PDB file of C-alpha atoms in Angstrom:
ATOM      1  CA  UNK A   1      13.787 -38.381  11.935  1.00 53.00           C
ATOM      2  CA  UNK A   2      14.639 -40.619  14.852  1.00 50.00           C
ATOM      3  CA  UNK A   3      18.372 -40.052  14.401  1.00 50.00           C
ATOM      4  CA  UNK A   4      17.803 -36.297  14.855  1.00 50.00           C
ATOM      5  CA  UNK A   5      15.871 -36.681  18.076  1.00 51.00           C
ATOM      6  CA  UNK A   6      18.244 -37.773  20.804  1.00 51.00           C
ATOM      7  CA  UNK A   7      16.464 -37.518  24.135  1.00 52.00           C
ATOM      8  CA  UNK A   8      13.081 -37.057  22.523  1.00 64.00           C
ATOM      9  CA  UNK A   9      11.981 -36.968  18.920  1.00 77.00           C
ATOM     10  CA  UNK A  10       8.716 -35.080  19.464  1.00 81.00           C
ATOM     11  CA  UNK A  11      10.138 -31.742  18.337  1.00 82.00           C
ATOM     12  CA  UNK A  12      11.568 -33.272  15.178  1.00 84.00           C
ATOM     13  CA  UNK A  13       8.343 -35.141  14.374  1.00 86.00           C
ATOM     14  CA  UNK A  14       6.303 -31.968  14.914  1.00 89.00           C
ATOM     15  CA  UNK A  15       8.610 -29.966  12.661  1.00 90.00           C
ATOM     16  CA  UNK A  16       8.420 -32.615   9.907  1.00 89.00           C
ATOM     17  CA  UNK A  17       4.696 -33.421  10.027  1.00 91.00           C
ATOM     18  CA  UNK A  18       3.290 -29.958  10.812  1.00 93.00           C
ATOM     19  CA  UNK A  19       5.775 -27.269   9.833  1.00 94.00           C
ATOM     20  CA  UNK A  20       7.823 -28.684   6.973  1.00 94.00           C
ATOM     21  CA  UNK A  21       5.620 -31.189   5.144  1.00 93.00           C
ATOM     22  CA  UNK A  22       2.255 -29.825   6.357  1.00 93.00           C
ATOM     23  CA  UNK A  23       0.737 -33.297   6.480  1.00 91.00           C
ATOM     24  CA  UNK A  24      -1.046 -32.383   9.735  1.00 92.00           C
ATOM     25  CA  UNK A  25      -2.200 -29.100  11.237  1.00 91.00           C
ATOM     26  CA  UNK A  26      -1.507 -28.146  14.871  1.00 90.00           C
ATOM     27  CA  UNK A  27      -4.857 -29.408  16.123  1.00 88.00           C
ATOM     28  CA  UNK A  28      -4.649 -32.772  14.341  1.00 91.00           C
ATOM     29  CA  UNK A  29      -1.079 -33.268  15.558  1.00 92.00           C
ATOM     30  CA  UNK A  30      -2.015 -32.423  19.150  1.00 89.00           C
ATOM     31  CA  UNK A  31      -4.945 -34.852  18.992  1.00 90.00           C
ATOM     32  CA  UNK A  32      -2.853 -37.632  17.494  1.00 93.00           C
ATOM     33  CA  UNK A  33      -0.065 -37.001  20.013  1.00 91.00           C
ATOM     34  CA  UNK A  34      -2.549 -37.154  22.897  1.00 88.00           C
ATOM     35  CA  UNK A  35      -3.853 -40.465  21.573  1.00 91.00           C
ATOM     36  CA  UNK A  36      -0.302 -41.793  21.136  1.00 92.00           C
ATOM     37  CA  UNK A  37       0.486 -40.905  24.755  1.00 87.00           C
ATOM     38  CA  UNK A  38      -2.400 -42.829  26.285  1.00 86.00           C
ATOM     39  CA  UNK A  39      -1.698 -45.971  24.262  1.00 87.00           C
ATOM     40  CA  UNK A  40       0.807 -48.454  25.657  1.00 86.00           C
ATOM     41  CA  UNK A  41       4.274 -48.278  24.148  1.00 85.00           C
ATOM     42  CA  UNK A  42       6.617 -45.506  23.043  1.00 87.00           C
ATOM     43  CA  UNK A  43       4.653 -42.391  22.100  1.00 88.00           C
ATOM     44  CA  UNK A  44       6.440 -41.582  18.864  1.00 90.00           C
ATOM     45  CA  UNK A  45       6.174 -45.208  17.701  1.00 91.00           C
ATOM     46  CA  UNK A  46       2.445 -45.072  18.360  1.00 94.00           C
ATOM     47  CA  UNK A  47       2.232 -41.842  16.354  1.00 94.00           C
ATOM     48  CA  UNK A  48       4.190 -43.376  13.453  1.00 92.00           C
ATOM     49  CA  UNK A  49       1.959 -46.448  13.471  1.00 94.00           C
ATOM     50  CA  UNK A  50      -1.234 -44.350  13.532  1.00 94.00           C
ATOM     51  CA  UNK A  51      -0.123 -42.034  10.739  1.00 93.00           C
ATOM     52  CA  UNK A  52       1.295 -44.833   8.579  1.00 94.00           C
ATOM     53  CA  UNK A  53      -1.889 -46.876   9.032  1.00 95.00           C
ATOM     54  CA  UNK A  54      -4.096 -43.892   8.200  1.00 93.00           C
ATOM     55  CA  UNK A  55      -2.196 -43.186   4.978  1.00 93.00           C
ATOM     56  CA  UNK A  56      -1.320 -46.661   3.641  1.00 95.00           C
ATOM     57  CA  UNK A  57      -2.825 -49.340   5.886  1.00 96.00           C
ATOM     58  CA  UNK A  58      -0.749 -52.153   7.358  1.00 96.00           C
ATOM     59  CA  UNK A  59       2.144 -51.619   4.930  1.00 97.00           C
ATOM     60  CA  UNK A  60       2.279 -47.927   5.837  1.00 96.00           C
ATOM     61  CA  UNK A  61       2.216 -48.650   9.560  1.00 96.00           C
ATOM     62  CA  UNK A  62       5.026 -51.200   9.329  1.00 96.00           C
ATOM     63  CA  UNK A  63       7.092 -48.991   7.014  1.00 96.00           C
ATOM     64  CA  UNK A  64       6.684 -45.964   9.289  1.00 93.00           C
ATOM     65  CA  UNK A  65       7.671 -47.970  12.357  1.00 93.00           C
ATOM     66  CA  UNK A  66      10.600 -49.647  10.614  1.00 94.00           C
ATOM     67  CA  UNK A  67      11.832 -46.341   9.232  1.00 90.00           C
ATOM     68  CA  UNK A  68      11.648 -44.822  12.674  1.00 87.00           C
ATOM     69  CA  UNK A  69      13.401 -47.655  14.520  1.00 89.00           C
ATOM     70  CA  UNK A  70      15.950 -49.332  12.246  1.00 92.00           C
ATOM     71  CA  UNK A  71      18.773 -46.754  12.143  1.00 88.00           C
ATOM     72  CA  UNK A  72      18.512 -45.736  15.833  1.00 84.00           C
ATOM     73  CA  UNK A  73      18.483 -49.388  16.904  1.00 90.00           C
ATOM     74  CA  UNK A  74      21.683 -50.100  14.999  1.00 94.00           C
ATOM     75  CA  UNK A  75      23.298 -46.939  16.393  1.00 91.00           C
ATOM     76  CA  UNK A  76      22.180 -47.817  19.923  1.00 89.00           C
ATOM     77  CA  UNK A  77      23.737 -51.272  19.690  1.00 95.00           C
ATOM     78  CA  UNK A  78      27.004 -49.743  18.496  1.00 96.00           C
ATOM     79  CA  UNK A  79      27.015 -47.080  21.233  1.00 90.00           C
ATOM     80  CA  UNK A  80      26.105 -49.589  23.954  1.00 92.00           C
ATOM     81  CA  UNK A  81      29.056 -51.713  22.929  1.00 95.00           C
ATOM     82  CA  UNK A  82      31.338 -48.677  23.049  1.00 93.00           C
ATOM     83  CA  UNK A  83      29.900 -47.374  26.331  1.00 90.00           C
ATOM     84  CA  UNK A  84      30.481 -50.688  28.067  1.00 91.00           C
ATOM     85  CA  UNK A  85      34.193 -50.125  27.464  1.00 93.00           C
ATOM     86  CA  UNK A  86      34.359 -46.526  28.784  1.00 94.00           C
ATOM     87  CA  UNK A  87      31.461 -46.093  31.240  1.00 88.00           C
ATOM     88  CA  UNK A  88      33.736 -45.912  34.274  1.00 90.00           C
ATOM     89  CA  UNK A  89      35.678 -42.925  32.934  1.00 92.00           C
ATOM     90  CA  UNK A  90      34.889 -39.738  34.915  1.00 91.00           C
ATOM     91  CA  UNK A  91      34.496 -37.707  31.721  1.00 92.00           C
ATOM     92  CA  UNK A  92      31.919 -40.143  30.365  1.00 89.00           C
ATOM     93  CA  UNK A  93      29.988 -40.245  33.671  1.00 86.00           C
ATOM     94  CA  UNK A  94      29.910 -36.427  33.731  1.00 88.00           C
ATOM     95  CA  UNK A  95      28.767 -36.198  30.124  1.00 88.00           C
ATOM     96  CA  UNK A  96      25.925 -38.632  30.709  1.00 83.00           C
ATOM     97  CA  UNK A  97      24.843 -36.699  33.802  1.00 83.00           C
ATOM     98  CA  UNK A  98      24.867 -33.416  31.873  1.00 87.00           C
ATOM     99  CA  UNK A  99      22.702 -34.850  29.131  1.00 84.00           C
ATOM    100  CA  UNK A 100      19.793 -35.191  31.567  1.00 80.00           C
ATOM    101  CA  UNK A 101      19.487 -31.382  31.646  1.00 80.00           C
ATOM    102  CA  UNK A 102      19.412 -31.292  27.856  1.00 85.00           C
ATOM    103  CA  UNK A 103      16.710 -33.974  27.776  1.00 81.00           C
ATOM    104  CA  UNK A 104      14.584 -31.961  30.221  1.00 80.00           C
ATOM    105  CA  UNK A 105      14.944 -28.899  27.995  1.00 84.00           C
ATOM    106  CA  UNK A 106      13.895 -30.871  24.924  1.00 81.00           C
ATOM    107  CA  UNK A 107      10.770 -32.121  26.675  1.00 80.00           C
ATOM    108  CA  UNK A 108       9.899 -28.610  27.903  1.00 82.00           C
ATOM    109  CA  UNK A 109      10.382 -27.159  24.419  1.00 83.00           C
ATOM    110  CA  UNK A 110       8.161 -29.815  22.877  1.00 80.00           C
ATOM    111  CA  UNK A 111       5.497 -29.086  25.489  1.00 81.00           C
ATOM    112  CA  UNK A 112       5.544 -25.396  24.606  1.00 83.00           C
ATOM    113  CA  UNK A 113       5.166 -26.241  20.925  1.00 80.00           C
ATOM    114  CA  UNK A 114       2.178 -28.463  21.634  1.00 79.00           C
ATOM    115  CA  UNK A 115       0.678 -25.648  23.694  1.00 81.00           C
ATOM    116  CA  UNK A 116       0.253 -23.641  20.487  1.00 80.00           C
ATOM    117  CA  UNK A 117      -2.478 -26.092  19.481  1.00 77.00           C
ATOM    118  CA  UNK A 118      -4.547 -25.040  22.498  1.00 81.00           C
ATOM    119  CA  UNK A 119      -5.455 -21.809  20.678  1.00 81.00           C
ATOM    120  CA  UNK A 120      -7.766 -23.759  18.373  1.00 83.00           C
ATOM    121  CA  UNK A 121      -8.955 -26.355  20.893  1.00 86.00           C
ATOM    122  CA  UNK A 122     -12.760 -26.815  20.871  1.00 89.00           C
ATOM    123  CA  UNK A 123     -12.951 -25.881  24.568  1.00 88.00           C
ATOM    124  CA  UNK A 124     -11.038 -22.667  23.976  1.00 86.00           C
ATOM    125  CA  UNK A 125      -7.519 -21.658  24.931  1.00 85.00           C
ATOM    126  CA  UNK A 126      -8.079 -20.981  28.650  1.00 89.00           C
ATOM    127  CA  UNK A 127     -10.179 -24.032  29.588  1.00 90.00           C
ATOM    128  CA  UNK A 128      -7.790 -26.290  27.646  1.00 88.00           C
ATOM    129  CA  UNK A 129      -4.807 -24.576  29.294  1.00 87.00           C
ATOM    130  CA  UNK A 130      -6.414 -25.045  32.711  1.00 91.00           C
ATOM    131  CA  UNK A 131      -6.845 -28.770  32.033  1.00 90.00           C
ATOM    132  CA  UNK A 132      -3.208 -29.002  30.912  1.00 88.00           C
ATOM    133  CA  UNK A 133      -2.096 -27.194  34.084  1.00 91.00           C
ATOM    134  CA  UNK A 134      -4.257 -29.493  36.205  1.00 94.00           C
ATOM    135  CA  UNK A 135      -2.663 -32.556  34.589  1.00 93.00           C
ATOM    136  CA  UNK A 136       0.813 -31.113  35.154  1.00 90.00           C
ATOM    137  CA  UNK A 137       0.011 -30.335  38.798  1.00 95.00           C
ATOM    138  CA  UNK A 138      -1.336 -33.853  39.297  1.00 94.00           C
ATOM    139  CA  UNK A 139       1.822 -35.379  37.809  1.00 91.00           C
ATOM    140  CA  UNK A 140       4.447 -33.120  39.361  1.00 92.00           C
ATOM    141  CA  UNK A 141       2.760 -31.698  42.452  1.00 93.00           C
ATOM    142  CA  UNK A 142       0.612 -34.568  43.664  1.00 94.00           C
ATOM    143  CA  UNK A 143       2.935 -37.134  42.041  1.00 93.00           C
ATOM    144  CA  UNK A 144       0.000 -39.170  40.776  1.00 93.00           C
ATOM    145  CA  UNK A 145       0.770 -41.990  38.350  1.00 92.00           C
ATOM    146  CA  UNK A 146       0.138 -41.173  34.701  1.00 87.00           C
ATOM    147  CA  UNK A 147      -2.732 -43.673  34.509  1.00 90.00           C
ATOM    148  CA  UNK A 148      -4.494 -41.850  37.359  1.00 92.00           C
ATOM    149  CA  UNK A 149      -4.004 -38.491  35.625  1.00 93.00           C
ATOM    150  CA  UNK A 150      -5.450 -39.876  32.391  1.00 90.00           C
ATOM    151  CA  UNK A 151      -8.502 -41.117  34.297  1.00 93.00           C
ATOM    152  CA  UNK A 152      -8.954 -38.083  36.572  1.00 94.00           C
ATOM    153  CA  UNK A 153      -8.145 -35.312  34.076  1.00 93.00           C
ATOM    154  CA  UNK A 154      -8.061 -36.923  30.632  1.00 90.00           C
ATOM    155  CA  UNK A 155     -11.446 -38.621  30.726  1.00 92.00           C
ATOM    156  CA  UNK A 156     -13.325 -35.484  31.882  1.00 93.00           C
ATOM    157  CA  UNK A 157     -11.406 -33.440  29.279  1.00 92.00           C
ATOM    158  CA  UNK A 158     -12.486 -35.878  26.560  1.00 91.00           C
ATOM    159  CA  UNK A 159     -16.107 -35.754  27.712  1.00 93.00           C
ATOM    160  CA  UNK A 160     -16.113 -31.934  27.831  1.00 93.00           C
ATOM    161  CA  UNK A 161     -14.556 -31.705  24.375  1.00 92.00           C
ATOM    162  CA  UNK A 162     -16.965 -34.278  22.943  1.00 92.00           C
ATOM    163  CA  UNK A 163     -19.936 -32.364  24.358  1.00 92.00           C
ATOM    164  CA  UNK A 164     -18.607 -29.095  22.964  1.00 90.00           C
ATOM    165  CA  UNK A 165     -18.164 -30.624  19.521  1.00 90.00           C
ATOM    166  CA  UNK A 166     -21.703 -32.040  19.589  1.00 89.00           C
ATOM    167  CA  UNK A 167     -23.320 -28.816  20.818  1.00 85.00           C
ATOM    168  CA  UNK A 168     -25.343 -26.892  18.219  1.00 83.00           C
ATOM    169  CA  UNK A 169     -23.525 -23.845  16.930  1.00 73.00           C
TER     170      UNK A 169
END
């Protein structure tokens, strides 16, 4: 999966775990992804560790992480060696600059996919969407650090969701 996800593997992981293999539903994936994001370290590695651990314990966690990282690490070492020889070429500099737009598109597409899970969020689509918009505004508009956004928006969102889940039906 990691070799298919240049610039961000979230879309590939979502497609594999939710759409293709159906190991997780949208809501479980969104919850696991949210947890992976607030933990230190690369998000998709955190997700692989959590899912591998849940399914097969320590061996599953290590296998999932190794499977995710081994091939891309070898490819990265090869490409870094090659890039060091050609990085001053104008064509290479232009290509690398253009890839930033592609990476932004990949992240935006993954965000839209995750937004589909808001339809079944315990708070409801609109309150959950409002919290997502508030977090985005805090990150992009107010330029708050991610840790501050997790504390200011994430913690209240968790409390509201927890209360909703505990409320009698």
